[in-house]
Short mmCIF file of C-alpha atoms in Angstrom, two decimals:
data_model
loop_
_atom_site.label_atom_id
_atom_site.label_comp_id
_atom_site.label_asym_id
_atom_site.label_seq_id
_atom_site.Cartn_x
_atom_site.Cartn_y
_atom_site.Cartn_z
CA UNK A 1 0.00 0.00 0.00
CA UNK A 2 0.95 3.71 -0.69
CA UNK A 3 -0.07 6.19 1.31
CA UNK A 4 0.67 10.29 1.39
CA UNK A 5 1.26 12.64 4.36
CA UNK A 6 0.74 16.28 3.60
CA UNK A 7 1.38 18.84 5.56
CA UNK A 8 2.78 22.43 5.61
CA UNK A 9 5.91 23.20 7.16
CA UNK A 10 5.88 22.58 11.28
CA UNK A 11 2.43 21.15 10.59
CA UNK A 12 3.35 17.63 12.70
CA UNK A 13 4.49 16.03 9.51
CA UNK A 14 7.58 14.08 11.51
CA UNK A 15 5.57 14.05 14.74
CA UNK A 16 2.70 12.10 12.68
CA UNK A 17 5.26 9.62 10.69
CA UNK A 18 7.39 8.83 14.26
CA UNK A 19 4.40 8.51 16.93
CA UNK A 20 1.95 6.82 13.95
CA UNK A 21 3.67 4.98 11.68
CA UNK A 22 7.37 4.46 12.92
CA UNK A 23 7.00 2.81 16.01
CA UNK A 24 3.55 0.96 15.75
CA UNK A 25 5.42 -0.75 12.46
CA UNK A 26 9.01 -1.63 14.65
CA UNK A 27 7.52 -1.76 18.05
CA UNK A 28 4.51 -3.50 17.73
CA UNK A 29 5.11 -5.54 14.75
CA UNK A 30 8.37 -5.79 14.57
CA UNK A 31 8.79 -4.53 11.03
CA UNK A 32 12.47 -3.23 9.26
CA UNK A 33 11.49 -0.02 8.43
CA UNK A 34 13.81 2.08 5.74
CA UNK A 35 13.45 6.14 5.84
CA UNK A 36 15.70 9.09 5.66
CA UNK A 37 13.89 10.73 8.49
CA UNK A 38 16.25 12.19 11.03
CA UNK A 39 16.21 9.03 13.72
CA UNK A 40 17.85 9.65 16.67
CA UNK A 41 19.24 6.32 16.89
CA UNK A 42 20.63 6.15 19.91
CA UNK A 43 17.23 7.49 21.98
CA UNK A 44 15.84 4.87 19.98
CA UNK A 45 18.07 2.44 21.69
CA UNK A 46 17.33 4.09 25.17
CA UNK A 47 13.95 3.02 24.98
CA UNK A 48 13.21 0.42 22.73
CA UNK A 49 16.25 -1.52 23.06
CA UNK A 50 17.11 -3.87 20.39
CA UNK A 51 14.77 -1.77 18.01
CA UNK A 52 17.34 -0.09 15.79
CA UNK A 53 18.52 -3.72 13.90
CA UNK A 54 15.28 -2.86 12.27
CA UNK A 55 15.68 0.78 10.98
CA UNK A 56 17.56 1.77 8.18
CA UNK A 57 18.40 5.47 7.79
CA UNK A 58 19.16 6.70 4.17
CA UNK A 59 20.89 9.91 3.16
CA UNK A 60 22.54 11.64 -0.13
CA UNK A 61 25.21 9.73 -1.33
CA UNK A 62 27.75 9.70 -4.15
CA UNK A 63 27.40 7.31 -7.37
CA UNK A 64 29.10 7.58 -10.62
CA UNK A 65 30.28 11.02 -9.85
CA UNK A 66 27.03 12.32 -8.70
CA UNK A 67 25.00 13.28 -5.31
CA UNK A 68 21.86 11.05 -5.45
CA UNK A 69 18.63 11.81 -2.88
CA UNK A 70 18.05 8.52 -1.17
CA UNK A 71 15.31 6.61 -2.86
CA UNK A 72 15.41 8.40 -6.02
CA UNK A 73 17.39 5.46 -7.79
CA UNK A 74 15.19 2.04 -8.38
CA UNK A 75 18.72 0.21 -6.62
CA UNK A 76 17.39 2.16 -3.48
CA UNK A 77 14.70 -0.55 -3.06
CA UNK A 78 14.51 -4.06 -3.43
CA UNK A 79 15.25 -4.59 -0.09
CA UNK A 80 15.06 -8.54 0.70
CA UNK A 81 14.04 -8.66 4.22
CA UNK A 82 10.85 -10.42 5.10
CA UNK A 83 8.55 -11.25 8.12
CA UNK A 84 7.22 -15.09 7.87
CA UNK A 85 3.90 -14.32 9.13
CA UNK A 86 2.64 -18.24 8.30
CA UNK A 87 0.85 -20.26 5.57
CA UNK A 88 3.19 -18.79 2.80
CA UNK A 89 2.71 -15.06 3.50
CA UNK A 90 5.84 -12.49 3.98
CA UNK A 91 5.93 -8.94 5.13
CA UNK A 92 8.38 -6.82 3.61
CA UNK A 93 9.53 -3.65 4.48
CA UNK A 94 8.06 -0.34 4.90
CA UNK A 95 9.60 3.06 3.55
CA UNK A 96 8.99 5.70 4.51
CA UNK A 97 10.04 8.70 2.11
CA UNK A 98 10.36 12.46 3.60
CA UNK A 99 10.28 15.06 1.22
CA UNK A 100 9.79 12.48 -1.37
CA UNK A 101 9.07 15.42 -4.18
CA UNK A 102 12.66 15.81 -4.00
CA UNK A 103 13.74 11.74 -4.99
CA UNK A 104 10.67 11.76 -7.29
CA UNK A 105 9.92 15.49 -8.92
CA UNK A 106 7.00 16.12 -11.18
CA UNK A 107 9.56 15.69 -14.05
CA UNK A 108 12.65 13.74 -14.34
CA UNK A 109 11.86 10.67 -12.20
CA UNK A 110 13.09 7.60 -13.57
CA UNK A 111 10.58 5.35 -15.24
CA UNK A 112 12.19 2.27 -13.13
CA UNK A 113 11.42 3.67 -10.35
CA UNK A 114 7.77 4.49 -11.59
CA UNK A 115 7.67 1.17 -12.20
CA UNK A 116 8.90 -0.39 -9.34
CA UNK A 117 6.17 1.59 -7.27
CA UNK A 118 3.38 -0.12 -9.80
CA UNK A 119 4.80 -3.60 -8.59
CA UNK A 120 5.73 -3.03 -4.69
CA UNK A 121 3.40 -5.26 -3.53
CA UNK A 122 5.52 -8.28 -5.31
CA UNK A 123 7.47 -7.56 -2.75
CA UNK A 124 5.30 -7.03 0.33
CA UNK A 125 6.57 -3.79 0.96
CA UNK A 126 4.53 -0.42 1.96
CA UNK A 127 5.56 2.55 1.41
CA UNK A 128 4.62 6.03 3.16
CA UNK A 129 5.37 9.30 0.77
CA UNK A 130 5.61 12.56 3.16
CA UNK A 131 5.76 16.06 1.24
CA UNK A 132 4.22 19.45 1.27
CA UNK A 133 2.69 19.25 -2.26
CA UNK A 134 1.66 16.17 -3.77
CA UNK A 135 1.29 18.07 -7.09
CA UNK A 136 5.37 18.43 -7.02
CA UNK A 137 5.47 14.28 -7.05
CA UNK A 138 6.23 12.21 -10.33
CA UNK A 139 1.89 11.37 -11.59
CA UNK A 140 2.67 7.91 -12.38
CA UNK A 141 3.35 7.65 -8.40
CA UNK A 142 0.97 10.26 -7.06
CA UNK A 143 -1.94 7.72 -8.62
CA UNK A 144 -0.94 5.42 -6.77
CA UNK A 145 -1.80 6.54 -3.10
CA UNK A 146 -4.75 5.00 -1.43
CA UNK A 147 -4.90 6.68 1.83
CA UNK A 148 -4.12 10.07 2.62
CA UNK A 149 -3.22 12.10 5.81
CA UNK A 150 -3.47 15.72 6.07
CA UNK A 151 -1.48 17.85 8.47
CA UNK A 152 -2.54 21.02 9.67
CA UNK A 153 -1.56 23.88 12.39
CA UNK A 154 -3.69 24.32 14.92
CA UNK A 155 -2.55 27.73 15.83
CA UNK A 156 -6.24 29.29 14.06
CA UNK A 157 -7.38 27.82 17.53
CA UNK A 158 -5.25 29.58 19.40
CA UNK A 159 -2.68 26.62 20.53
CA UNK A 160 1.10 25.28 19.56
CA UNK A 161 0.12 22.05 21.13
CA UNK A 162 -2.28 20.34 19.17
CA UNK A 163 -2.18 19.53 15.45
CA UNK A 164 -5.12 18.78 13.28
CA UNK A 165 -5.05 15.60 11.23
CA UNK A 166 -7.89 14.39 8.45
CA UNK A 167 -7.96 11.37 6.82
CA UNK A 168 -8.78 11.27 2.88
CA UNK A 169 -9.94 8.37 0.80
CA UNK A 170 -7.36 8.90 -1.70
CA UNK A 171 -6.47 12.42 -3.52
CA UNK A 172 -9.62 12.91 -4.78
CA UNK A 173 -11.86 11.13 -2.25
CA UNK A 174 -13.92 12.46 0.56
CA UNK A 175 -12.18 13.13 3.77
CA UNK A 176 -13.60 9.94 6.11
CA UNK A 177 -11.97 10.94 9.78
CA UNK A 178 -10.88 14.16 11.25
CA UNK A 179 -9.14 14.77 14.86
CA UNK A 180 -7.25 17.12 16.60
CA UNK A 181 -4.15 15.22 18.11
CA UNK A 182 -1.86 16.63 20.69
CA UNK A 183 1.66 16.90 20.98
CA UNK A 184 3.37 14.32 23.39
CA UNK A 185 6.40 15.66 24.05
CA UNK A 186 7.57 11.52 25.48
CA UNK A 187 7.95 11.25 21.44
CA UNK A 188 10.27 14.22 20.97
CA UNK A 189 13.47 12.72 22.08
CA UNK A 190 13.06 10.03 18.78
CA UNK A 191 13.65 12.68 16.33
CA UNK A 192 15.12 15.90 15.09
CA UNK A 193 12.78 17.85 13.59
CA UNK A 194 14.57 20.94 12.59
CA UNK A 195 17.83 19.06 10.78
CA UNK A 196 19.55 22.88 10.51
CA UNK A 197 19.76 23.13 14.39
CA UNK A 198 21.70 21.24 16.80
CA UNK A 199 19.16 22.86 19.55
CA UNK A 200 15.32 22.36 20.02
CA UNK A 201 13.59 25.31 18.25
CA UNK A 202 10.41 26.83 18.96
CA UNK A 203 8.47 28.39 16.07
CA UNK A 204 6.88 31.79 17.28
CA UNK A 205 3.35 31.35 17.48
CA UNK A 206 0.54 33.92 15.87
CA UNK A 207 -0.07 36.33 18.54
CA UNK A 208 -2.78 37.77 17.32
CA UNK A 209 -4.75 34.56 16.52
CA UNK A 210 -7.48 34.62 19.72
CA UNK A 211 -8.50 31.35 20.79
CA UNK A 212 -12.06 30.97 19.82
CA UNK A 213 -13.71 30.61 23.33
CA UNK A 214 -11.69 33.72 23.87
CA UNK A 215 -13.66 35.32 21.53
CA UNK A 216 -17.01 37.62 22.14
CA UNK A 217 -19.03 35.92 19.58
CA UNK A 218 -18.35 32.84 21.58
CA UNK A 219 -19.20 34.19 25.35
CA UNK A 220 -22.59 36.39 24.12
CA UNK A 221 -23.84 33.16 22.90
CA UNK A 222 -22.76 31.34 25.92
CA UNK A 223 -24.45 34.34 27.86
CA UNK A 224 -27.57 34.44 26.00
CA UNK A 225 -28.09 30.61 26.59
CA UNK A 226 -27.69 31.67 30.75
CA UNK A 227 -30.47 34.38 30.16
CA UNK A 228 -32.74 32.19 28.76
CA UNK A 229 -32.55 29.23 31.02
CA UNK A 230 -32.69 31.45 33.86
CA UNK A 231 -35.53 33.04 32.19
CA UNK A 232 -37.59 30.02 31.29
CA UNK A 233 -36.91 28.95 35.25
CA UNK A 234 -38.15 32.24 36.55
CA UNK A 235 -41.27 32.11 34.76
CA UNK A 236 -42.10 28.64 35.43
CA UNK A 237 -41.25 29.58 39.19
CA UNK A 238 -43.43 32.41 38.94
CA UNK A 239 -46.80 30.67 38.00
CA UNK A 240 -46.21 27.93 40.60
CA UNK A 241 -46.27 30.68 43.05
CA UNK A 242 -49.79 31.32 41.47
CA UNK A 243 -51.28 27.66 42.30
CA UNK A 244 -53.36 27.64 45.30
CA UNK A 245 -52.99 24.54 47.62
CA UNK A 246 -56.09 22.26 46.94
CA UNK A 247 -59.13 22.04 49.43
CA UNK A 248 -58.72 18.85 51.76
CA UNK A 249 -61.15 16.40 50.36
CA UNK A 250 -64.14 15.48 52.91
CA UNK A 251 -65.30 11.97 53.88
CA UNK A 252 -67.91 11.01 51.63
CA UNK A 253 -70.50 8.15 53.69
CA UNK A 254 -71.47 5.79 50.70
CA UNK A 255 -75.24 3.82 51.55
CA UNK A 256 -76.05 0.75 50.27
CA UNK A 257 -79.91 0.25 49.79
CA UNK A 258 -81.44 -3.09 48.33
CA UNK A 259 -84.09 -2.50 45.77
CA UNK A 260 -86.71 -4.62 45.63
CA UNK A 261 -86.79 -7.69 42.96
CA UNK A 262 -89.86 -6.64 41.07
CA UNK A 263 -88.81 -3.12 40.58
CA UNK A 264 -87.19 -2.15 36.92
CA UNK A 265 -83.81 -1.05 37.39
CA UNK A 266 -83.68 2.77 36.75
CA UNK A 267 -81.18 3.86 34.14
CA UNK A 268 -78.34 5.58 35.84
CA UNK A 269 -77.36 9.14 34.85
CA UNK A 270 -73.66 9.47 34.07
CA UNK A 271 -71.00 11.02 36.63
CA UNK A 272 -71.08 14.86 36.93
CA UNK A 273 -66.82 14.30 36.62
CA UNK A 274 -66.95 12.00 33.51
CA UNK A 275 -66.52 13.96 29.90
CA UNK A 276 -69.41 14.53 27.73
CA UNK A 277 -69.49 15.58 24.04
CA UNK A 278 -70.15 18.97 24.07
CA UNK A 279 -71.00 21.89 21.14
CA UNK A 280 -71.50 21.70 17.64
CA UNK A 281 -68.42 19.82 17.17
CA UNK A 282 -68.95 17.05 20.08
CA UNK A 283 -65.63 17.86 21.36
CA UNK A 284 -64.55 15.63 24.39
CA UNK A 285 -61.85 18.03 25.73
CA UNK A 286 -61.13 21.68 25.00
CA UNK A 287 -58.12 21.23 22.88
CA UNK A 288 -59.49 18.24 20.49
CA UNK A 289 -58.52 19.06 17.28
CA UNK A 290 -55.72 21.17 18.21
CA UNK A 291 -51.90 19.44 18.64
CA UNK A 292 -50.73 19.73 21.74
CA UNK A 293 -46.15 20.11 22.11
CA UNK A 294 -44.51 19.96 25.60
CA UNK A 295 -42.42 23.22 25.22
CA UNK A 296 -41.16 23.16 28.77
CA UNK A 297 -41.01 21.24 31.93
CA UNK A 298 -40.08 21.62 35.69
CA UNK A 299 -40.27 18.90 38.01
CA UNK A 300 -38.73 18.44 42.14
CA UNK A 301 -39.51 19.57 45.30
CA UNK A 302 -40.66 22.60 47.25
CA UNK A 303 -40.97 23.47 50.27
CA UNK A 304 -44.55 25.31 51.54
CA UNK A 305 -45.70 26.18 54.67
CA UNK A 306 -43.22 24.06 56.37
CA UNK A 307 -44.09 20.97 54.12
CA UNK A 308 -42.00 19.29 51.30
CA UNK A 309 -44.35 18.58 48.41
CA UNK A 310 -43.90 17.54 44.54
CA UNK A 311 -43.56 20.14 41.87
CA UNK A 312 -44.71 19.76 37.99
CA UNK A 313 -44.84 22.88 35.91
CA UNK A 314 -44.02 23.69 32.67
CA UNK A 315 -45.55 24.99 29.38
CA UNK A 316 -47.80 23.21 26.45
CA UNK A 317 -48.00 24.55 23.19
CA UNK A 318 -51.34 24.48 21.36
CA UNK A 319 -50.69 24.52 17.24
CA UNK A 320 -53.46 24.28 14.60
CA UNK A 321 -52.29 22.63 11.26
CA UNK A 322 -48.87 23.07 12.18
CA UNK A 323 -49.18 26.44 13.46
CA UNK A 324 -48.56 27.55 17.18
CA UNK A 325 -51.23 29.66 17.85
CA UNK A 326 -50.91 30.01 22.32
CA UNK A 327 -48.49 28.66 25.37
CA UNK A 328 -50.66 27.20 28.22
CA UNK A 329 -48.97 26.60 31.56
CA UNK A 330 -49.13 23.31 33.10
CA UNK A 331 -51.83 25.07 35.96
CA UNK A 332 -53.87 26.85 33.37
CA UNK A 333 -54.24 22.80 31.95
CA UNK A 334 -55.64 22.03 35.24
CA UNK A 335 -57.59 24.79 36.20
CA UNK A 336 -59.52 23.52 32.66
CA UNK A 337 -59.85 20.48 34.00
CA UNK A 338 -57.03 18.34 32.67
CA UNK A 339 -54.71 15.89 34.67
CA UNK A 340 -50.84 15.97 33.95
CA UNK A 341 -48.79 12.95 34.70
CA UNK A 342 -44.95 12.59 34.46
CA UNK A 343 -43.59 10.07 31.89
CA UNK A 344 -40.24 11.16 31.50
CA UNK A 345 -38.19 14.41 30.40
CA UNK A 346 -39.86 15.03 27.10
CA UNK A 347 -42.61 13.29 27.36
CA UNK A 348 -46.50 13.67 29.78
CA UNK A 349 -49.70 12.06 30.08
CA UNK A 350 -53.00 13.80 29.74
CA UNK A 351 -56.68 13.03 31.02
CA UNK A 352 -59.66 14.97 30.95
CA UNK A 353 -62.52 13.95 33.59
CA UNK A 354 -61.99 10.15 32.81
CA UNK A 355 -60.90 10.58 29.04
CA UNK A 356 -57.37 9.27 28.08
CA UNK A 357 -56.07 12.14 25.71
CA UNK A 358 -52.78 10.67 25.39
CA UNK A 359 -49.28 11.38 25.17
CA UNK A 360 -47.66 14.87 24.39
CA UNK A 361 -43.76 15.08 24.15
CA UNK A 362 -41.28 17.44 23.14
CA UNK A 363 -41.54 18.57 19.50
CA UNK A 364 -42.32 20.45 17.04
CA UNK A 365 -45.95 21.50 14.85
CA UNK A 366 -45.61 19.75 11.36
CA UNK A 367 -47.94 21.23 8.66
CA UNK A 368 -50.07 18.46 7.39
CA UNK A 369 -52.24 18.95 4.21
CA UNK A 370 -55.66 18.87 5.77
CA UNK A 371 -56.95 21.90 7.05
CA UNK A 372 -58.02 20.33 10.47
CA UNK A 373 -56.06 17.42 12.04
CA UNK A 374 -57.70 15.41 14.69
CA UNK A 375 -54.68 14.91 17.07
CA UNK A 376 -50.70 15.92 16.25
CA UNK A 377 -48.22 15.60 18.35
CA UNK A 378 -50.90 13.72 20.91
CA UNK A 379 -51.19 9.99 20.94
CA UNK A 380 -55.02 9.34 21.87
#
């Protein structure tokens, strides 16, 4: 497999190829790995010990009278170690190939090499290209990739630390994983990432770049949603303050009185409590017709006149073919003669004098096509 890791300069290119790629493939699998990435051998040594009889590190070199760029001659690869992983299958090598625009320019790369790239996986070998512009690298090669990484400041947020990274099915594919990765410096001491300095260097970071929950946009929003919540709580608060306590039911002595055998049973009138149809449209509640939306809800404990009770309030909204047309409080429901039962956050129960009205939760009106809906946003 080829893949590509792009990434401006200081963008966590090396960081990305040591931490990522590097170590996973001569760590964890145990994999020769070939680069000319500035290894720091020796650290490598400290802490992986035994680790560097499988890295390779290339540099220019002389042949024939010329300087050559590592990898940019087709004898730089062919390497013949291999990984027995079992019934018949090898593992070869893996390159990895920083600034590879330089061993394999837009123009002038050799067509063995080109080739050779066409046919790695004869040899079981991957290969990971790392530049700053893919459209610098040889085409044959650059149609190659499969996967590619993208490197990327994070300094428009403010930070030096962190580095963003996408991943992109391919040069022309959709991007299928983004993250924001931060630096560990336990990685540093691996590599050199500025070769032209014997010190660590510290790139000066943008100060005028404002870290965006620095910014105002940022805190009036976060300001506005504190206003409103208090808001909302303050109102519902305020008509609970409204709700007088509810007369103490009295003892009601029920009779019994046998009627004699002979006697026609009467027929008995309904209960004064129980819903009747009522006006021109038979309605069984006041709201039939109408959808009924749970835009709010409050529920704990108060405290009143020395006595810890249970508190539901909140807000309803009537709509009419998708169209809000009032906000009823939770007490106004009642004081009409509806009961309100807690299902859950988002969701209550409502009766009216006997009559199951159903379920309303927390959404929103939808327009439907007739001009008068039975029941939205109610489950009868």
């Amino acid at each position: 497999m080829i893949n590509l890791l792009l990434g401006q300069p200081g963008g966590g290119k090396s960081y990305e190829s040591v931490a990522f790629h590097v170590i996973p493939a001569v760590v964890q699998q145990g994999r020769k790995v070939i680069t000319n990435l500035p290894l720091r051998l020796d650290m490598w040594e400290h802490f992986f010990p035994g680790s560097t009889k499988l890295i390779e590190i290339r540099g220019n070199y002389q042949f024939d009278g010329k300087l050559h760029r590592p990898f940019s001659r087709v004898e730089d690869f062919g390497d013949t170690w291999r990984k027995d992983l079992g019934d018949g299958n090898e593992l070869g090598p893996l390159y990895i190939i920083d600034e590879c625009h330089k061993s394999f320019p837009f123009k002038g790369t050799p067509v063995a090499v080109e080739e050779w790239f066409a046919e790695h996986r004869h040899e079981g070998a991957d290969v990971l290209l790392i530049t700053q512009s893919y459209g610098k690298i040889s085409s044959a090669i650059r149609d190659l990739v499969q996967v590619v990484y993208r490197c990327k400041k994070a300094t428009a947020f403010g930070s030096n630390e962190k580095y963003i990274r996408k991943v992109q099915d391919g040069l022309r594919g959709e991007v299928v994983n983004t993250s924001v990765r931060e630096y560990e410096s336990k990685y540093f001491p691996l590599y050199k990432s500025h070769t032209k300095s014997n010190g660590a260097v510290l790139e000066a970071m943008a100060n005028d770049i404002v870290p965006l929950w620095k910014r105002w946009p940022f805190k009036g929003a976060a300001i506005c949603v504190v206003l409103f919540l208090s808001i909302v709580a303050y109102q519902l608060l305020k008509d609970d303050k409204k709700k007088l306590p509810p007369a103490p039911a009295k003892p009601v002595q029920v009779q019994h009185q046998e009627q004699p055998a002979s006697q026609p049973l009467m027929p008995v009138a309904p209960a004064a409590d129980t819903a009747q149809p009522r006006g021109p449209e038979q309605k069984m509640h006041p709201y039939q017709g109408l959808s009924m939306h749970l835009q709010a809800l409050l529920k704990g404990k108060r405290t009143r006149e020395g006595v810890e009770e249970d508190f539901l309030g909140g807000y309803v909204t009537i709509a009419q073919n998708g169209q809000a047309i009032r906000r009823v409080s939770f007490d106004d429901l009642r004081t009409a003669g509806y009961e309100i039962v807690y299902e859950s956050a988002t969701v209550i129960s409502l009766t009216y004098k006997g009559v199951d009205v159903g379920f309303v939760v927390a959404d929103l009106p939808t327009t439907g096509l007739a001009s008068k809906v039975a029941t939205a946003g109610v489950t009868n």
